[in-house]
Coordinates of C-alpha atoms in Angstrom, one line a residue:
M29 CA -1.9 15.1 -43.3
G30 CA -2.8 18.2 -41.3
L31 CA -5.9 20.5 -41.5
S32 CA -6.9 22.3 -44.6
T33 CA -9.8 23.9 -46.3
A34 CA -10.6 20.4 -47.8
T35 CA -10.5 18.5 -44.6
I36 CA -11.3 20.8 -41.7
A37 CA -15.1 20.4 -41.6
A38 CA -14.9 16.5 -41.5
E39 CA -11.8 16.8 -39.1
L40 CA -13.8 19.0 -36.6
E41 CA -16.7 16.8 -36.6
A42 CA -14.6 13.8 -35.9
A43 CA -12.6 16.0 -33.0
S44 CA -15.9 16.7 -31.3
K45 CA -16.0 12.9 -30.3
V46 CA -12.6 13.0 -28.8
G47 CA -11.4 14.3 -25.3
D48 CA -8.0 13.8 -23.8
P49 CA -7.6 10.4 -22.6
K50 CA -4.5 10.8 -20.4
A51 CA -5.4 14.0 -18.8
D52 CA -9.0 12.6 -18.2
Q53 CA -7.7 9.5 -16.3
L54 CA -5.4 11.5 -14.1
V55 CA -8.2 13.7 -12.9
S56 CA -10.8 11.1 -12.9
D57 CA -8.9 9.2 -10.3
M58 CA -9.1 12.3 -7.9
I59 CA -12.8 13.0 -8.6
D60 CA -13.8 9.4 -8.5
N61 CA -12.5 9.6 -4.6
K62 CA -14.1 12.9 -4.0
E63 CA -10.5 14.5 -3.7
I64 CA -11.7 17.8 -5.1
D65 CA -9.1 19.7 -2.7
G66 CA -6.7 17.3 -4.2
V67 CA -7.5 18.5 -7.7
N68 CA -7.0 22.2 -6.5
A69 CA -3.7 21.0 -5.0
L70 CA -2.7 19.6 -8.3
F71 CA -3.3 22.8 -10.0
R72 CA -1.2 24.7 -7.4
T73 CA 1.5 22.1 -7.9
I74 CA 1.5 22.6 -11.6
G75 CA 1.6 26.2 -11.1
A76 CA 4.8 26.1 -9.0
L77 CA 6.6 23.7 -11.2
K78 CA 10.0 24.9 -12.4
P79 CA 11.8 23.9 -15.3
G80 CA 14.3 20.9 -14.3
Q81 CA 12.4 20.2 -11.1
D82 CA 12.7 16.7 -9.7
L83 CA 9.6 14.9 -10.7
S84 CA 10.4 12.1 -8.3
E85 CA 9.2 14.5 -5.5
L86 CA 5.6 14.3 -7.0
P87 CA 3.0 11.7 -6.9
P88 CA 3.9 9.0 -9.4
L89 CA 0.7 9.3 -11.6
L90 CA 1.3 13.1 -11.8
A91 CA 4.9 12.9 -12.3
E92 CA 4.5 10.1 -15.4
F93 CA 1.8 12.4 -16.7
L94 CA 3.9 15.6 -16.5
K95 CA 6.9 13.5 -18.2
E96 CA 4.8 12.8 -21.0
A97 CA 3.2 16.1 -21.5
A98 CA 6.4 18.0 -21.6
A99 CA 7.7 16.5 -24.9
P100 CA 8.0 19.4 -27.4
P101 CA 5.9 20.1 -30.3
D102 CA 7.3 20.6 -33.9
W103 CA 9.3 23.6 -33.1
S104 CA 12.2 25.2 -34.4
E105 CA 14.4 28.3 -33.3
A106 CA 12.9 30.2 -36.2
D107 CA 9.5 29.5 -34.8
V108 CA 10.3 30.9 -31.4
R109 CA 12.0 33.8 -32.7
A110 CA 8.9 34.7 -35.1
A111 CA 6.6 34.3 -32.0
E112 CA 9.0 36.4 -29.9
S113 CA 9.0 39.1 -32.5
F114 CA 5.2 39.3 -32.6
F115 CA 4.7 39.8 -28.9
A116 CA 7.6 42.2 -28.8
H117 CA 5.5 44.3 -31.0
H118 CA 1.8 43.6 -30.0
H119 CA 1.9 42.0 -26.6
G120 CA -0.3 44.5 -24.7
E121 CA -3.0 45.0 -27.3
V122 CA -3.2 41.3 -28.3
S123 CA -3.4 40.2 -24.8
M124 CA -6.3 42.5 -24.2
L125 CA -8.0 41.6 -27.3
Q126 CA -7.7 37.9 -26.7
G127 CA -9.0 38.3 -23.2
T128 CA -12.1 40.4 -24.3
V129 CA -12.9 39.9 -28.0
G130 CA -11.5 36.4 -28.0
L131 CA -13.4 35.3 -25.0
I132 CA -16.6 36.6 -26.2
G133 CA -15.8 34.7 -29.7
T134 CA -15.7 31.4 -27.8
Y135 CA -19.3 32.2 -26.1
L136 CA -20.5 32.2 -29.6
S137 CA -19.9 28.4 -29.8
P138 CA -23.3 27.0 -28.6
T139 CA -21.6 23.9 -26.9
G140 CA -18.6 26.0 -25.4
A141 CA -20.9 28.6 -24.1
F142 CA -23.1 25.9 -22.2
T143 CA -20.0 24.3 -20.9
L144 CA -18.6 27.4 -19.3
R145 CA -21.9 28.4 -17.9
S146 CA -22.6 25.2 -16.1
T147 CA -19.3 24.2 -14.7
G148 CA -16.6 25.5 -12.4
R149 CA -17.9 29.1 -12.5
L150 CA -15.0 30.3 -10.8
G151 CA -16.7 33.1 -9.0
G152 CA -20.3 32.2 -9.3
V153 CA -23.1 33.7 -11.3
E154 CA -22.9 36.9 -9.2
G155 CA -19.1 37.2 -9.8
P156 CA -17.4 35.9 -12.8
G157 CA -14.3 37.8 -12.4
R158 CA -12.3 34.6 -11.3
R159 CA -13.1 32.7 -14.3
L160 CA -12.5 35.6 -16.6
S161 CA -9.2 36.7 -15.1
Q162 CA -7.7 33.1 -14.7
S163 CA -8.6 32.4 -18.4
S164 CA -6.9 35.8 -19.3
R165 CA -3.5 35.2 -17.5
L166 CA -2.7 32.5 -20.2
F167 CA -2.7 35.5 -22.9
I168 CA -0.5 37.6 -20.7
D169 CA 1.8 34.5 -20.1
M170 CA 2.3 33.9 -23.8
G171 CA 4.2 37.0 -24.4
N172 CA 6.4 36.8 -21.2
K173 CA 10.3 37.0 -21.8
N174 CA 11.5 33.5 -22.7
A175 CA 8.2 32.0 -21.9
M176 CA 8.6 29.6 -24.8
R177 CA 12.1 28.9 -24.1
D178 CA 12.2 28.3 -20.2
G179 CA 9.1 26.0 -20.1
T180 CA 7.1 28.5 -17.9
L181 CA 4.5 28.8 -20.7
A182 CA 4.2 24.9 -21.2
A183 CA 3.7 24.5 -17.5
N184 CA 0.8 27.1 -17.4
V185 CA -0.6 25.4 -20.5
T186 CA -0.6 22.0 -18.9
K187 CA -2.6 23.2 -16.1
V188 CA -5.3 24.7 -18.4
R189 CA -5.3 21.2 -20.0
L190 CA -5.9 19.6 -16.6
V191 CA -8.7 22.3 -15.9
H192 CA -10.2 20.9 -19.4
A193 CA -10.1 17.5 -18.0
S194 CA -11.8 18.4 -14.7
V195 CA -14.7 20.1 -16.6
R196 CA -15.1 16.8 -18.8
Q197 CA -15.1 14.8 -15.6
L198 CA -17.6 16.8 -13.8
H199 CA -20.1 16.6 -17.0
K200 CA -19.6 12.8 -17.2
K201 CA -20.5 12.3 -13.6
S202 CA -23.5 14.7 -13.8
G203 CA -25.3 12.6 -16.2
E204 CA -26.7 15.7 -17.9
W205 CA -24.6 16.0 -20.8
D206 CA -25.9 14.9 -24.2
Y207 CA -23.1 13.0 -25.9
A208 CA -24.8 12.3 -28.9
K209 CA -25.9 15.8 -29.5
W210 CA -22.7 17.6 -28.4
G211 CA -19.8 15.0 -28.5
E212 CA -17.2 15.3 -25.8
P213 CA -17.2 18.2 -23.3
V214 CA -14.3 20.4 -24.1
S215 CA -13.4 18.1 -26.9
Q216 CA -10.5 18.5 -29.3
K217 CA -12.7 20.3 -31.7
Y218 CA -13.2 22.8 -28.9
T219 CA -9.8 23.4 -28.2
T220 CA -8.9 23.6 -32.2
G221 CA -11.8 26.1 -32.6
A222 CA -10.6 28.2 -29.6
A223 CA -7.1 28.3 -31.1
C224 CA -8.6 29.7 -34.4
V225 CA -10.6 32.4 -32.4
F226 CA -7.7 33.5 -30.3
S227 CA -5.3 33.5 -33.2
T228 CA -6.7 34.4 -36.5
Q229 CA -9.8 35.9 -35.2
I230 CA -7.7 38.2 -33.2
L231 CA -5.5 39.0 -36.2
Q232 CA -8.6 40.0 -38.1
A233 CA -9.8 42.2 -35.2
M234 CA -6.4 43.8 -35.2
D235 CA -6.7 44.6 -39.1
R236 CA -10.3 45.9 -38.3
L237 CA -9.1 48.1 -35.9
G238 CA -6.1 49.5 -37.9
F239 CA -3.1 47.8 -36.5
D240 CA -0.3 46.8 -38.9
V241 CA 0.8 43.3 -38.3
S242 CA 3.5 42.1 -40.6
K243 CA 3.3 38.9 -42.3
D244 CA 6.3 37.7 -40.4
D245 CA 4.7 38.8 -37.1
A246 CA 1.4 37.2 -38.2
R247 CA 3.0 33.8 -38.7
G248 CA 4.9 34.1 -35.4
F249 CA 1.4 34.4 -33.6
M250 CA 0.3 31.3 -35.4
C251 CA 3.4 29.6 -34.3
A252 CA 2.8 30.6 -30.6
W253 CA -0.8 29.0 -31.0
H254 CA 0.7 25.8 -32.5
Y255 CA 2.8 25.6 -29.5
V256 CA -0.1 26.3 -27.1
N257 CA -2.3 24.0 -28.6
H258 CA 0.3 21.1 -28.5
Y259 CA 0.4 21.6 -24.8
L260 CA -3.3 21.6 -24.6
G261 CA -3.0 18.0 -25.5
T262 CA -4.4 18.4 -29.0
A263 CA -3.6 15.6 -31.4
D264 CA -1.0 16.4 -34.1
K265 CA -3.6 15.8 -36.7
W266 CA -5.7 18.7 -35.2
L267 CA -2.9 21.4 -34.7
L268 CA -3.5 24.3 -36.7
P269 CA -0.7 25.1 -39.3
K270 CA 1.7 27.9 -38.6
D271 CA 0.5 29.5 -42.0
P272 CA -1.6 32.4 -41.1
D273 CA -3.2 32.8 -44.3
A274 CA -4.1 29.0 -44.5
V275 CA -5.7 29.2 -40.8
E276 CA -7.6 32.3 -41.9
Q277 CA -9.0 30.6 -44.9
M278 CA -10.2 27.6 -42.8
W279 CA -11.7 29.7 -40.2
N280 CA -13.7 31.8 -42.5
Q281 CA -14.9 28.7 -44.2
V282 CA -16.2 27.0 -41.0
R283 CA -17.2 30.3 -38.8
D284 CA -20.7 30.6 -39.5
N285 CA -21.2 26.9 -38.7
E286 CA -19.6 27.2 -35.5
W287 CA -21.1 30.4 -34.2
K288 CA -24.7 31.0 -33.2
K289 CA -26.6 33.2 -30.9
T290 CA -27.7 31.2 -27.7
D291 CA -29.1 32.4 -24.6
D292 CA -25.8 30.8 -22.8
G293 CA -23.6 33.0 -25.0
V294 CA -25.7 36.2 -24.4
F295 CA -25.6 35.5 -20.6
M296 CA -21.9 34.8 -20.7
T297 CA -21.1 38.0 -22.7
K298 CA -23.2 40.2 -20.4
Q299 CA -21.2 38.8 -17.4
A300 CA -17.9 39.7 -19.0
V301 CA -19.1 43.2 -20.1
D302 CA -20.4 44.0 -16.8
F303 CA -17.3 42.7 -15.1
Y304 CA -14.7 44.6 -17.1
K305 CA -16.8 47.7 -16.9
K306 CA -15.5 48.6 -13.4
F307 CA -11.8 48.5 -14.6
Y308 CA -12.3 51.4 -17.0
P309 CA -12.4 55.2 -16.0
P310 CA -15.5 57.2 -16.4
G311 CA -16.7 57.9 -19.7
A312 CA -14.4 55.1 -21.3
H313 CA -16.8 52.1 -21.2
D314 CA -18.9 53.0 -24.1
A315 CA -15.9 53.6 -25.9
F316 CA -14.4 50.1 -25.1
I317 CA -17.7 48.5 -26.3
A318 CA -17.6 50.3 -29.4
M319 CA -14.1 49.1 -30.0
V320 CA -15.1 45.4 -29.2
R321 CA -18.2 45.7 -31.5
H322 CA -15.9 47.1 -34.3
A323 CA -13.3 44.3 -33.8
L324 CA -15.9 41.4 -33.9
S325 CA -18.2 43.2 -36.7
D326 CA -21.7 44.0 -36.2
K327 CA -22.9 40.5 -37.3
Y328 CA -21.0 38.7 -34.5
A329 CA -21.2 41.4 -31.8
D330 CA -25.1 41.1 -32.3
M331 CA -24.9 37.2 -32.0
A332 CA -23.1 37.8 -28.7
G333 CA -25.8 40.3 -27.4
L334 CA -23.1 43.0 -27.2
P335 CA -24.9 46.2 -26.7
K336 CA -24.8 49.0 -29.3
S337 CA -22.9 51.7 -28.0
V338 CA -24.4 55.3 -27.9
L339 CA -21.2 56.5 -29.7
G340 CA -22.2 54.7 -32.9
A341 CA -25.7 56.7 -32.8
V342 CA -25.0 60.0 -31.5
A343 CA -23.0 62.1 -34.0
G344 CA -23.4 65.5 -32.5
P345 CA -21.0 65.3 -29.5
L346 CA -18.4 63.5 -31.7
S347 CA -18.1 65.9 -34.5
A348 CA -15.2 67.9 -33.2
G349 CA -13.0 64.7 -34.1
H350 CA -10.6 65.1 -31.0
G351 CA -10.2 63.8 -27.5
L352 CA -10.8 59.9 -26.4
V353 CA -14.5 59.5 -26.8
S354 CA -14.8 61.9 -29.9
G355 CA -11.7 59.9 -31.4
V356 CA -13.2 56.4 -31.0
G357 CA -16.7 57.5 -32.0
G358 CA -15.7 59.4 -34.9
G359 CA -14.0 56.2 -36.2
L360 CA -17.2 54.3 -35.9
L361 CA -18.8 57.3 -37.9
G362 CA -16.6 56.6 -41.0
G363 CA -13.0 57.6 -39.8
A364 CA -13.8 61.4 -39.3
A365 CA -11.6 61.5 -36.6
E366 CA -8.6 59.9 -38.3
K367 CA -8.9 62.4 -41.4
T368 CA -9.1 65.4 -39.0
V369 CA -6.2 64.7 -36.3
G370 CA -4.3 62.2 -38.6
V371 CA -4.4 59.4 -35.9
N372 CA -6.1 55.9 -35.7
P373 CA -9.2 56.7 -33.5
Y374 CA -9.0 52.9 -31.9
K375 CA -5.6 53.2 -30.6
D376 CA -6.5 55.5 -27.4
I377 CA -9.2 53.2 -26.5
V378 CA -7.0 49.9 -26.9
G379 CA -4.1 51.6 -25.0
I380 CA -6.6 52.3 -22.1
A381 CA -8.1 48.9 -22.3
S382 CA -4.9 47.2 -22.2
K383 CA -4.0 49.2 -18.9
A384 CA -7.2 47.9 -17.7
F385 CA -6.7 44.5 -18.6
N386 CA -3.6 44.6 -16.4
E387 CA -6.0 45.3 -13.5
V388 CA -8.0 42.3 -14.4
Q389 CA -4.6 40.3 -13.9
K390 CA -4.0 41.9 -10.6
F391 CA -7.8 40.6 -9.5
A392 CA -6.5 37.2 -10.6
L393 CA -3.7 37.2 -8.5
T394 CA -5.2 38.4 -5.3
H395 CA -8.8 37.0 -5.5
D396 CA -9.2 34.8 -2.4
Q397 CA -5.8 35.1 -1.8
D398 CA -4.9 32.3 -4.2
D399 CA -3.6 32.4 -7.7
Q400 CA -4.7 29.0 -9.0
P401 CA -8.1 28.0 -10.5
Q402 CA -10.5 26.4 -8.2
M403 CA -12.9 23.6 -9.4
H404 CA -16.1 22.9 -7.6
G405 CA -17.4 19.3 -6.9
E406 CA -20.6 19.2 -9.2
L407 CA -22.3 21.1 -11.9
H408 CA -24.3 24.3 -11.2
D409 CA -22.1 24.7 -7.9
N410 CA -22.4 28.4 -7.4
R411 CA -19.7 28.5 -4.5

């Protein structure tokens, strides 16, 4: 029996105690031998894998893991066509929203925010760009042509699965993790909850921003996340259904139990906002913040410590109802700009944000001349 509104609370509690035994064992062997460079080489190997590659060329333990990890989900041609239709219509804006609104949503999970802040900072406290850009690459990859047909997305998600296993092992070795209080680090609950944030929460954000997503496309987006969660190593009983209405009902039911304001969450949000700021043209950053706040709603934006934009408070400069800043600000002031010029006032800033998001991806590909995630050898390592 799959997840439902009747079972999700109990199932999430059970999932919080479970990690990913097969991936954990693979990574544990390397960390036990203090082969951190070996872990990074593992990630590079995964990233370079091509569909149909001869696994006999790889270390036996890795080859066996990859063989099992490649098993397909409950997946049909109709599912992949639905997913491809969604991304054909919404790839740019949804990738950006997952990498901004979605990531900030994951910071509202207290356990998730603590985990992200304390392990593998991927750029250090002074520069979170590596972590943010690497995380965001998955969202771009989901909509790439044939990604769900040729094995490339499955390989990329498997890499993320091994990053999660590395995080669990670092916490285990540290002796700092409170298993009784928090369950497993990056547990099955975390991956299921994150899938809700990056799917149904994003569909809600698109609706708030005035984007029209058809029912068929919404189902396609849920199919894509069903696919991704499978390759993250999620047990079948905790996979999200492909029905967007069912997932939305479940998420609405449990969200306020899962999302809280914490110092870690506020810290992570500020890092993200400060990092993204440099990718926006002058004058557009306040409009970007206004868009993210509206996409999340004030309730959850306040939990994340997202600053209130001056555009929501100062009506005077916005009353003209035209231009980028006026348009977005007008939307926050009750839709005046849309009434005046007949357009969705958020679409301009979403378009600019999507272009900026592409620059974030370039950062991911060129940072330290290496396009794979790097893990550190211990917690709080700020290298």
